[in-house]
XYZ file of C-alpha atoms in Angstrom:
771
model
C 38.369 66.285 44.645
C 38.530 62.287 44.208
C 42.348 63.689 43.166
C 43.203 65.598 46.239
C 41.862 62.649 48.101
C 44.118 60.806 46.750
C 47.383 62.856 46.826
C 46.545 63.640 50.453
C 46.179 60.053 51.480
C 49.210 58.993 50.328
C 51.237 61.927 51.782
C 50.007 60.735 54.920
C 50.907 57.331 54.792
C 54.824 58.682 53.085
C 54.702 60.934 56.556
C 53.611 58.026 59.221
C 56.400 55.539 56.832
C 58.850 57.269 58.360
C 60.236 58.014 61.899
C 59.972 61.643 61.868
C 56.328 61.888 62.297
C 56.443 59.394 64.499
C 59.018 61.220 66.654
C 57.650 64.791 66.074
C 54.371 63.083 67.696
C 55.914 61.752 70.900
C 57.869 64.908 70.901
C 55.019 67.113 71.303
C 52.986 65.080 72.843
C 55.570 65.169 76.102
C 56.108 68.892 75.781
C 52.159 69.720 75.784
C 52.012 66.660 78.502
C 54.900 68.212 80.952
C 52.817 71.822 80.203
C 49.609 70.547 80.610
C 49.515 68.050 83.484
C 52.343 69.597 85.510
C 50.038 72.507 86.715
C 47.122 70.668 87.133
C 48.842 68.221 89.287
C 50.335 71.445 91.009
C 46.432 72.960 91.783
C 45.752 70.065 93.190
C 48.163 69.459 96.100
C 47.290 73.368 97.025
C 43.968 72.618 97.139
C 44.494 69.552 99.094
C 46.687 71.703 102.278
C 44.169 74.948 102.113
C 40.568 72.438 102.250
C 42.466 70.449 105.333
C 43.460 73.477 107.378
C 40.152 75.682 106.179
C 37.362 73.507 106.080
C 35.285 76.527 104.888
C 37.480 78.025 101.891
C 36.698 79.062 99.518
C 38.261 77.960 97.064
C 41.503 80.172 94.747
C 40.042 83.875 93.503
C 40.987 83.059 89.826
C 39.883 80.544 87.393
C 41.132 77.744 86.586
C 40.339 77.620 83.210
C 42.389 80.211 82.427
C 44.657 79.993 85.415
C 46.255 76.649 85.284
C 47.045 76.555 81.425
C 47.343 80.278 80.467
C 51.272 79.771 80.246
C 50.614 75.811 78.851
C 49.012 78.173 75.764
C 51.605 80.555 75.546
C 54.693 77.583 75.616
C 52.808 75.836 72.450
C 52.006 78.373 70.531
C 56.085 79.432 70.692
C 57.432 76.618 69.964
C 55.297 75.341 67.818
C 57.626 77.280 64.828
C 60.032 73.975 66.221
C 57.911 71.148 64.252
C 56.454 72.617 61.435
C 59.528 73.195 58.960
C 60.642 69.494 59.747
C 57.373 67.736 58.359
C 57.341 71.239 55.254
C 60.233 71.516 54.472
C 60.885 68.023 51.568
C 56.967 67.726 51.171
C 57.270 69.205 47.497
C 61.050 68.914 46.844
C 61.134 65.589 47.755
C 58.875 64.547 44.799
C 61.861 67.929 43.046
C 64.891 65.774 43.711
C 63.969 61.974 42.973
C 61.951 63.413 39.486
C 59.105 62.632 40.201
C 57.095 65.571 40.019
C 57.594 65.466 36.219
C 56.119 62.010 36.422
C 53.125 63.915 38.211
C 52.870 66.935 35.887
C 52.548 64.257 32.443
C 49.649 62.299 34.177
C 46.489 64.312 33.899
C 46.132 65.551 37.651
C 46.805 69.410 37.410
C 48.879 70.959 39.491
C 46.226 72.496 42.577
C 45.537 69.142 43.189
C 49.311 68.430 43.629
C 49.255 71.553 46.111
C 46.128 71.679 47.935
C 46.859 67.585 47.769
C 49.779 67.741 50.145
C 48.578 70.901 52.035
C 45.701 68.604 53.772
C 48.135 65.990 54.389
C 49.529 68.392 56.705
C 46.355 69.850 57.377
C 45.226 66.616 58.289
C 49.228 65.762 60.377
C 47.972 69.105 62.045
C 44.698 67.108 63.529
C 46.983 64.507 65.003
C 48.941 67.254 67.256
C 45.457 69.406 67.817
C 44.395 66.071 69.351
C 47.836 65.422 71.362
C 46.126 69.356 72.617
C 42.584 68.116 73.251
C 43.549 64.793 75.141
C 44.940 67.531 78.166
C 41.335 70.019 77.959
C 39.484 67.495 78.055
C 41.387 66.322 81.027
C 41.346 69.698 82.871
C 37.552 69.752 81.525
C 37.305 66.917 83.805
C 39.682 68.105 86.328
C 38.238 71.438 87.260
C 34.953 72.157 88.353
C 32.747 74.724 86.106
C 35.787 74.870 83.471
C 35.790 76.787 80.837
C 35.147 74.079 77.759
C 34.057 77.324 74.862
C 37.194 78.758 76.368
C 38.966 75.166 75.681
C 37.838 75.566 72.183
C 39.091 78.911 71.068
C 42.363 78.311 72.363
C 42.244 75.314 70.265
C 41.400 76.704 67.600
C 44.329 78.973 67.916
C 46.602 77.146 67.943
C 45.101 74.793 64.902
C 44.717 78.475 62.610
C 48.490 78.948 63.607
C 49.570 75.196 62.735
C 47.898 75.611 59.465
C 49.620 78.493 58.079
C 52.974 77.102 59.351
C 52.056 74.656 57.585
C 51.540 76.818 54.429
C 54.076 78.530 54.436
C 56.267 76.107 54.579
C 54.526 74.020 51.911
C 55.997 77.085 49.372
C 58.807 77.335 51.510
C 59.589 73.500 50.390
C 58.577 74.160 46.504
C 61.212 77.152 45.764
C 64.238 74.246 46.859
C 65.479 71.503 45.744
C 67.175 71.077 49.278
C 65.144 69.939 52.515
C 67.451 71.261 54.697
C 68.153 74.273 52.952
C 64.141 75.297 53.621
C 63.934 73.857 56.726
C 66.117 77.101 57.024
C 64.485 79.334 54.940
C 61.212 78.014 56.867
C 62.546 79.097 60.119
C 63.908 82.545 58.368
C 60.605 83.141 57.039
C 58.704 82.333 60.860
C 61.037 84.627 61.684
C 61.191 87.421 59.726
C 56.935 87.303 60.285
C 56.869 87.769 63.683
C 59.821 90.245 63.609
C 57.992 92.549 60.985
C 55.370 94.266 64.068
C 58.310 96.451 65.708
C 60.124 97.145 62.031
C 60.006 100.747 60.575
C 56.713 101.541 62.680
C 57.346 105.154 63.005
C 55.986 105.095 59.094
C 52.491 105.170 58.822
C 52.156 103.143 55.070
C 54.642 100.900 55.825
C 53.245 100.830 59.842
C 49.775 99.394 58.732
C 51.508 97.138 55.807
C 54.143 95.571 58.771
C 51.814 94.686 61.099
C 49.156 93.530 59.016
C 51.636 91.092 57.731
C 53.391 90.336 61.142
C 52.003 86.887 62.946
C 53.030 87.655 66.118
C 50.351 88.248 69.249
C 47.177 86.963 66.387
C 46.304 84.233 68.543
C 46.646 85.679 71.926
C 43.045 86.805 71.714
C 41.400 83.739 70.901
C 44.082 82.422 73.650
C 42.011 84.305 75.389
C 38.434 84.008 74.710
C 37.737 86.005 72.061
C 37.190 84.646 68.180
C 37.512 87.290 66.138
C 36.782 87.264 61.865
C 39.347 89.213 61.422
C 41.828 87.217 63.215
C 40.370 84.392 60.983
C 40.706 85.210 58.072
C 43.529 86.872 58.842
C 44.721 82.853 59.126
C 42.859 81.752 56.637
C 44.453 84.298 53.792
C 48.367 84.282 54.950
C 47.207 80.088 54.298
C 45.446 81.224 51.480
C 48.439 83.232 49.565
C 51.641 81.056 50.138
C 49.084 78.560 49.093
C 48.721 80.857 45.546
C 52.993 81.404 45.490
C 53.121 77.650 45.203
C 51.116 77.284 42.642
C 52.060 79.972 40.856
C 55.709 78.094 41.448
C 55.354 75.505 40.339
C 52.875 77.363 37.669
C 56.196 78.675 36.352
C 58.035 75.638 36.155
C 56.082 73.937 33.535
C 56.099 77.349 31.289
C 58.704 78.562 29.222
C 57.606 82.972 30.026
C 59.420 85.890 31.143
C 60.383 86.145 34.388
C 58.101 89.145 34.543
C 54.615 87.088 34.373
C 55.427 84.568 37.559
C 56.204 88.869 39.230
C 52.995 90.112 37.976
C 51.055 86.641 39.064
C 52.976 87.116 43.060
C 52.324 90.461 43.048
C 48.792 90.268 42.198
C 47.871 87.878 44.606
C 49.544 89.616 47.361
C 47.921 92.612 46.473
C 44.896 90.653 47.025
C 45.480 89.193 49.788
C 46.460 93.074 51.571
C 43.081 93.922 50.354
C 41.017 91.209 51.976
C 43.010 91.977 54.160
C 42.222 95.647 55.084
C 38.740 95.398 54.393
C 37.802 92.669 57.140
C 40.277 94.290 59.806
C 37.905 98.124 59.576
C 36.299 99.008 62.719
C 32.178 97.934 62.281
C 33.009 95.513 59.892
C 34.260 92.794 62.100
C 32.345 90.105 64.430
C 33.464 89.334 67.658
C 32.888 86.351 69.856
C 33.658 86.837 73.284
C 33.426 83.108 74.559
C 34.164 83.455 77.870
C 31.478 83.156 80.686
C 32.661 86.099 82.429
C 32.780 87.825 79.074
C 35.673 88.664 79.919
C 37.163 90.312 76.736
C 34.631 92.823 76.565
C 33.554 95.820 77.672
C 31.489 96.534 81.246
C 27.372 96.212 80.555
C 27.748 99.566 82.255
C 30.134 100.635 80.259
C 28.721 99.530 76.639
C 24.895 101.012 77.791
C 27.290 104.503 79.118
C 28.320 104.425 75.384
C 24.826 103.601 73.767
C 24.070 107.289 75.640
C 26.439 108.719 71.914
C 23.544 109.487 68.781
C 26.121 107.703 66.297
C 27.347 111.414 65.361
C 31.518 111.088 65.138
C 33.090 110.673 68.066
C 37.109 112.784 67.087
C 39.754 111.530 70.115
C 43.206 113.536 69.313
C 46.156 111.979 71.255
C 48.300 114.773 72.392
C 52.470 113.345 72.588
C 54.735 116.159 74.768
C 58.732 115.020 73.761
C 59.736 116.239 77.043
C 55.975 114.526 78.830
C 55.714 111.887 80.436
C 54.574 108.509 79.119
C 56.061 109.655 75.760
C 57.149 106.789 73.596
C 53.541 105.209 74.553
C 52.030 107.832 72.230
C 54.466 107.269 69.616
C 53.660 106.679 66.289
C 55.348 102.745 66.337
C 53.490 102.382 69.063
C 49.679 103.813 67.468
C 48.309 100.021 66.567
C 49.171 98.935 69.742
C 48.027 102.442 71.596
C 44.255 101.413 69.250
C 44.098 97.368 69.889
C 45.047 97.626 73.430
C 42.421 100.884 74.639
C 40.259 101.439 72.335
C 39.139 97.966 69.928
C 36.742 97.727 72.898
C 35.027 100.686 72.068
C 34.987 100.578 68.123
C 33.699 97.270 68.617
C 30.289 98.935 70.221
C 30.797 102.569 68.987
C 33.273 102.194 65.530
C 32.204 106.218 64.199
C 35.681 107.222 66.276
C 37.452 109.019 64.292
C 41.332 109.316 65.336
C 44.069 112.484 64.893
C 47.556 112.545 66.136
C 49.246 116.118 67.442
C 53.127 116.222 68.764
C 55.234 118.521 70.187
C 57.799 119.019 72.834
C 56.636 121.311 76.110
C 57.372 121.994 79.171
C 55.763 124.211 82.017
C 57.007 127.376 83.211
C 60.309 126.950 85.524
C 60.797 124.071 84.340
C 64.351 123.536 83.762
C 64.269 120.054 83.974
C 65.971 118.859 80.880
C 68.142 122.061 80.271
C 70.207 121.304 83.038
C 70.139 118.011 82.456
C 71.768 118.350 78.909
C 73.172 121.350 79.813
C 71.807 124.225 77.286
C 70.200 127.348 76.304
C 66.800 126.679 75.983
C 63.538 124.245 75.241
C 64.027 124.705 71.531
C 67.909 122.617 72.319
C 66.978 120.070 74.860
C 63.842 119.288 72.917
C 66.772 118.394 69.618
C 69.445 116.651 72.468
C 66.080 115.315 74.003
C 64.902 113.796 70.600
C 68.790 112.565 69.958
C 68.738 110.688 72.663
C 65.553 108.695 72.502
C 65.843 108.387 68.465
C 62.838 110.435 68.205
C 62.441 111.739 64.534
C 62.461 115.883 66.068
C 60.391 116.711 62.525
C 57.723 114.861 64.775
C 57.202 117.182 66.739
C 55.772 120.996 66.370
C 57.480 123.765 68.521
C 55.832 125.637 72.045
C 54.589 128.711 69.618
C 53.214 125.999 66.973
C 51.220 123.947 69.680
C 49.449 126.525 71.646
C 48.326 129.033 68.134
C 45.497 125.086 68.116
C 45.251 124.131 72.257
C 47.462 125.975 75.343
C 47.541 121.854 77.107
C 49.462 124.056 80.247
C 46.034 122.515 82.322
C 47.112 119.085 81.354
C 50.726 119.272 83.197
C 51.549 118.771 79.143
C 51.526 114.841 80.007
C 50.468 111.947 77.063
C 46.333 112.601 77.302
C 43.891 112.119 74.521
C 41.071 115.076 73.963
C 37.134 113.800 73.111
C 35.657 115.516 70.941
C 31.358 114.811 70.126
C 28.564 117.564 68.626
C 31.450 120.253 70.237
C 31.618 119.337 73.276
C 35.489 118.154 74.602
C 37.166 116.118 77.698
C 39.475 115.201 78.667
C 40.785 111.823 79.377
C 44.351 110.790 80.819
C 46.777 109.313 80.994
C 48.751 107.949 84.298
C 52.279 107.881 85.352
C 52.338 103.853 86.019
C 52.998 100.427 84.121
C 49.026 100.376 83.163
C 49.605 104.083 81.247
C 46.094 104.138 79.665
C 43.343 104.978 81.494
C 39.890 102.359 83.308
C 36.868 101.654 81.823
C 35.368 103.892 84.104
C 38.363 106.799 83.375
C 36.031 106.456 80.057
C 33.031 106.486 81.086
C 32.953 109.937 83.214
C 34.420 111.242 79.456
C 31.795 110.449 77.956
C 29.434 111.442 80.360
C 30.740 114.233 80.307
C 29.762 114.890 76.186
C 26.628 113.137 76.807
C 24.744 114.562 79.374
C 23.818 117.975 80.711
C 25.435 118.103 83.776
C 27.344 115.604 86.121
C 27.608 115.930 89.631
C 29.281 118.551 91.589
C 30.970 118.151 94.780
C 31.039 121.257 96.201
C 33.509 121.396 99.118
C 33.316 124.305 101.836
C 36.755 126.516 102.703
C 37.454 129.788 104.615
C 38.110 127.076 108.262
C 40.655 125.504 106.901
C 39.024 122.527 105.623
C 40.481 119.956 104.394
C 41.142 120.552 101.005
C 39.688 118.864 97.658
C 42.868 120.991 95.637
C 45.554 120.760 97.682
C 48.245 117.640 97.848
C 49.451 118.000 101.958
C 49.173 114.858 103.998
C 46.224 115.830 105.433
C 44.071 116.887 102.733
C 41.334 115.582 99.724
C 42.709 116.004 96.336
C 43.883 112.547 95.786
C 40.840 110.782 95.540
C 38.774 113.935 94.690
C 40.560 116.465 92.083
C 43.724 114.607 90.564
C 44.074 114.811 87.183
C 47.188 112.389 88.306
C 45.289 109.428 90.049
C 43.533 106.911 88.569
C 41.223 106.851 91.639
C 40.250 110.553 91.044
C 36.178 111.578 91.591
C 37.365 114.325 88.756
C 38.633 111.904 86.177
C 35.555 109.492 86.857
C 33.666 112.711 85.621
C 32.421 114.243 88.914
C 33.103 118.344 88.840
C 35.067 119.395 92.310
C 34.308 123.249 93.904
C 34.364 125.440 96.880
C 32.395 127.854 98.264
C 33.057 129.942 100.732
C 30.116 130.659 102.504
C 30.975 133.693 104.085
C 30.884 135.409 100.884
C 29.005 133.225 98.680
C 25.179 131.096 99.101
C 25.761 127.098 98.150
C 25.954 126.576 94.414
C 22.149 124.690 92.926
C 24.308 123.317 90.159
C 25.770 121.460 93.764
C 25.302 117.647 94.295
C 26.837 117.251 97.404
C 27.685 119.616 99.885
C 30.873 118.406 102.085
C 31.883 120.282 105.525
C 35.685 118.630 105.804
C 36.453 119.286 109.390
C 36.640 123.532 109.669
C 39.323 124.372 111.866
C 37.610 127.269 113.442
C 34.106 127.232 113.906
C 31.751 129.130 110.998
C 29.735 132.346 112.274
C 25.908 132.168 111.910
C 25.640 133.225 108.593
C 27.263 130.031 107.028
C 25.513 127.775 109.950
C 22.051 128.951 108.730
C 23.200 128.279 104.622
C 24.496 124.695 105.477
C 21.715 124.566 107.679
C 19.128 125.210 104.791
C 21.082 123.147 102.391
C 20.388 119.710 105.255
C 16.382 121.490 105.966
C 15.224 121.541 102.255
C 16.521 117.827 101.159
C 20.116 118.843 100.260
C 23.010 115.641 100.389
C 25.954 116.470 102.559
C 29.193 114.522 103.844
C 29.969 115.912 107.186
C 33.250 114.483 108.826
C 34.380 115.602 112.332
C 37.700 115.063 114.206
C 38.723 115.008 118.181
C 39.404 118.106 119.553
C 36.447 119.593 117.099
C 33.024 118.233 117.994
C 31.629 122.097 119.384
C 33.117 122.946 115.725
C 30.265 120.227 113.861
C 27.796 119.891 116.385
C 25.837 122.907 116.018
C 25.283 120.892 112.011
C 24.685 117.560 112.858
C 22.915 118.215 115.868
C 19.514 119.728 113.344
C 20.550 115.908 112.014
C 20.132 113.766 114.828
C 22.957 113.685 115.579
C 26.235 114.071 118.445
C 29.637 113.874 118.000
C 30.730 112.845 121.872
C 33.082 114.257 123.358
C 36.789 112.792 123.524
C 39.141 110.628 120.958
C 39.015 106.907 121.093
C 41.659 105.454 122.055
C 43.728 102.127 121.512
C 46.361 100.996 123.078
C 49.286 99.894 120.532
C 53.150 98.901 121.175
C 54.026 99.925 117.581
C 51.274 103.274 117.704
C 50.403 105.454 119.052
C 46.675 105.267 121.566
C 44.765 107.192 118.716
C 45.553 104.403 116.209
C 43.523 102.477 115.592
C 42.091 99.755 113.049
C 38.243 100.202 112.314
C 35.484 97.970 110.765
C 33.820 98.298 107.894
C 30.044 97.144 108.305
C 27.691 94.862 106.447
C 26.082 98.022 105.029
C 28.999 99.892 104.473
C 30.438 97.344 102.607
C 27.412 97.842 100.476
C 27.246 101.699 99.443
C 29.232 100.639 96.196
C 31.184 98.605 93.907
C 34.449 99.988 94.933
C 37.123 97.286 94.445
C 37.554 95.820 98.052
C 33.937 95.695 98.869
C 33.071 94.276 95.822
C 36.094 91.029 96.785
C 34.671 91.545 100.611
C 30.823 91.802 99.551
C 31.524 88.666 97.330
C 34.570 86.133 99.329
C 32.600 87.090 102.620
C 36.149 87.618 103.915
C 37.119 89.112 106.928
C 35.537 92.536 108.427
C 37.564 95.433 106.082
C 39.937 97.638 108.511
C 39.459 101.797 108.412
C 42.993 103.308 109.526
C 41.329 106.157 112.083
C 44.157 108.233 113.461
C 41.964 110.082 115.223
C 37.719 109.863 115.951
C 34.942 110.588 117.604
C 32.119 108.342 118.867
C 28.943 109.371 116.882
C 25.313 108.930 118.692
C 22.635 108.962 116.878
C 18.368 108.969 117.140
C 15.870 108.755 114.200
C 14.852 112.250 114.259
C 13.263 113.936 111.057
C 12.710 110.422 109.333
C 16.096 109.520 108.801
C 16.519 106.291 108.458
C 20.337 105.715 109.543
C 22.622 102.853 109.807
C 26.030 102.210 111.143
C 28.636 102.197 108.028
C 32.153 102.533 110.211
C 32.801 100.969 113.456
C 35.182 99.219 116.408
C 34.572 96.618 118.257
C 34.399 96.880 122.041
C 38.146 96.165 123.284
C 39.697 95.671 127.265
C 42.177 98.088 125.560
C 40.432 100.062 124.125
C 38.238 103.375 125.288
C 36.701 106.727 124.583
C 39.288 108.844 126.010
C 38.103 111.996 127.545
C 40.920 113.525 129.516
C 43.563 115.492 128.643
C 45.316 113.054 125.317
C 48.921 113.386 125.358
C 49.516 111.380 121.642
C 52.778 110.861 121.671
C 53.755 111.084 125.289
C 53.155 108.417 127.726
C 49.956 105.757 127.321
C 47.621 106.934 128.211
C 45.022 105.354 130.881
C 41.352 104.616 131.844
C 40.126 106.418 134.116
C 36.219 106.953 134.918
C 36.697 109.503 137.049
C 37.671 111.416 134.381
C 34.905 110.834 132.296
C 36.160 107.723 130.419
C 33.472 105.495 129.070
C 33.769 101.898 127.467
C 31.623 100.631 125.146
C 29.846 97.537 123.936
C 30.270 98.678 120.083
C 32.093 102.319 118.635
C 30.686 103.745 115.463
C 32.667 106.181 113.581
C 30.178 106.712 110.549
C 26.954 106.765 109.725
C 24.451 107.179 106.406
C 21.369 108.684 106.224
C 18.069 108.840 104.098
C 15.176 110.019 104.015
C 12.458 111.312 101.710
C 11.579 115.124 101.107
C 10.258 117.290 99.143
C 9.864 114.676 97.458
C 14.072 113.294 96.288
C 15.585 110.636 98.950
C 18.032 113.090 101.103
C 20.783 111.000 101.915
C 23.935 112.327 104.222
C 27.428 110.956 105.576
C 28.771 111.655 109.154
C 32.068 110.049 110.497
C 33.825 111.339 113.280
C 37.332 111.146 111.550
C 38.153 113.027 108.162
C 41.885 111.322 108.158
C 41.037 108.188 107.136
C 39.692 109.760 103.398
C 43.130 111.779 103.246
C 45.672 112.164 100.725
C 48.388 110.797 103.400
C 45.546 107.200 104.487
C 45.134 107.137 100.725
C 41.587 105.121 102.367
C 39.803 107.274 99.703
C 40.243 106.527 96.315
C 40.649 102.880 97.496
C 37.542 102.409 99.104
C 35.074 104.600 100.928
C 34.586 106.950 97.200
C 32.107 104.331 97.671
C 30.546 106.547 100.445
C 30.036 108.885 97.117
C 28.921 107.077 94.843
C 26.285 106.308 97.519
C 24.857 109.945 97.634
C 25.083 110.093 93.763
C 22.196 107.284 93.558
C 25.143 105.157 92.236
C 25.712 106.476 89.289
C 28.851 107.905 89.321
C 31.734 106.390 89.080
C 30.989 103.642 86.747
C 32.483 100.406 88.012
C 33.368 97.693 86.128
C 33.974 95.216 87.735
C 33.783 91.036 86.600
C 31.691 88.736 88.539
C 33.903 86.010 90.479
C 34.792 82.524 88.734
C 32.720 79.462 89.417
C 36.279 76.975 87.941
C 38.102 77.521 91.312
C 37.374 74.033 92.030
C 39.398 71.367 91.242
C 37.498 68.122 91.199
C 40.435 65.343 91.751
C 42.272 65.502 94.830
C 45.785 65.377 95.191
C 46.220 61.604 93.854
C 44.308 61.620 91.303
C 46.268 64.658 89.834
C 49.609 62.881 91.672
C 48.515 60.030 88.792
C 48.087 61.889 85.626
C 52.266 63.405 85.536
C 52.914 59.202 84.825
C 50.027 58.991 82.927
C 50.701 61.319 80.498
C 54.440 62.354 80.183
C 55.487 58.521 80.528
C 53.167 55.691 79.645
C 51.181 56.833 76.746
C 54.155 59.060 74.909
C 55.875 55.151 74.945
C 52.826 53.608 73.681
C 53.006 55.970 70.884
C 57.074 55.474 70.347
C 55.723 51.709 70.267
C 53.465 52.081 67.891
C 54.922 53.687 65.356
C 57.842 51.366 65.903
C 55.587 47.903 65.140
C 54.541 49.775 62.230
C 58.164 50.560 60.794
C 59.130 47.579 60.912
C 56.357 45.772 59.779
C 56.312 48.548 56.375
C 59.825 47.230 56.237
C 58.871 43.737 56.218
C 56.922 44.300 53.335
């Protein structure tokens, strides 16, 4: 060990007695300064402007520990490879070229002492570079209130391990050739190959896993994001040991006169051992995780973890079905398989490793869908698949025919798109992808699917039908499919574990499995049989949502009066030169904002932003009295305005603007209530009901359901569905220093300190030369 330190000391002395180490340090420092200090200056300037404009400003919405330095980390990691080859290209071949290597061989110093000593010197220089980065992160720590220092340390670890890996590679390349320039060029080529290999031959199973393991691309991403894993740490250590081992073998072979096969076997032995260790350290269930972010941003939400605990450890089989002619086809191909596992499923396998993955590839199309046949001008679907496979460059032999696939499963109900089927204890359900930039489902979709597998029953939303009510299945502008049953919509309750159904009360009773009965704007009067069934449901404590509309108050009133609510006559109008008078913006009350954790409501509660708007296209005012033991609270309202009233005369919305006429029954109120929630204890349970004076705001055309008011359904379901997975808001949202302090940092770090480092190097080199 003493010899190793002496070799390292001599190598460090040699580095810093030459201009190259000082020049690299100065350039690296300036680059760091520009990447880290400039964002700090920008945010101090923005903060001062915002605080001067609004004394009650609540700070930046994104965490500054990440927001300021995220781009900086990426820039430093992307440019780090430019520095290391310049340092390593002569570290061993310099000894070979000068002949001093023979003196080392003849001395009592062992080969491994030489290699480890020189590598230790490189590690020490890497620490110098890391110290530069650490200085700026330390500045950030004192510049940002509640800065996440553990996150900073994780990013430092990532950069340090990457630099050490580069150094090990450069060390080996330096031993391969006696020419420094050639060694530098080859090192750059090897770096490029290790980055590019991840995208090569990914369609082949064995090669895909091999190249994915060897690739260095993206290995620092998780640590930079605040997630330290034993897999990534082991990867860097394995690659470091691999190339140090190669270096030892190379130098050893120059001292021996053995056949080349001996060296080849040694290289292969080290390589296979590295692969075996890498395989063992990357298996699900054997990977250690440390999420160092305060808000646990890289970890499944605690609510999702609770859902996974409903699984008892039995195998969960996930089969990905990918249609050559379907949506999101490229994301499901074999070449993207590792990305699919890492980006979506790794967070899950961290907590439930007993997951089996399977893949099925096929081609098919919905009945009557002749898009590809017409586009490629072919006769049938088989020829269309051949043409499209040729067009996209995928392996046509990978995909099964429709006939072969339908013997296994018919995916017509899923529109033959990219979909996952989850199978657990002989129960099956689908987990869908979406036609947007994210493609893969969110945690709440996964939680909904898991609960379908683990629970004997899931909530049932049952909509009444038979009187032209809003339909949960139709896609029209006035209908409700987007937030209820649509399989294509991220916001639909069906994709989050809730079943949707309809019932015609003229011929059927309300199903016993009904969780929420929804009466959504019937256009014709209910007969006595239907009305009595609904009233009996309400009297027995059944949960319900009742959507009323202007002009049809008398249809809903027999139901509403039983629970002490009145849909007032007339229509709320607001004069607006840009819109028809029955269109206006209502508000969600504080009570309404607490119904559930839909993202807009959560942001509203956390940031105390102005009242949230709900867009009404025709609404009635609701009056109520506390009868029947109900606790009633408004959840939607509209403030009083001079040009807002309840119009009781004949309203033609697309004609001349209405005029307030008290003699015709027009009324102005101090507050217009358009939505209420009601609750009471009855028959040993809490009954929950929501009544609104508008049905349009939940329609497909308005899209307020899936984006906002699914919270109403959630409240009635005791907030068990959907499973929300929102993170806490960041605490690091203010800068500690002001605009002046930010301005001072730039000249100090970009100009003054680099100049001092450069001056120190010049003085040292001049004094060394004089001696």
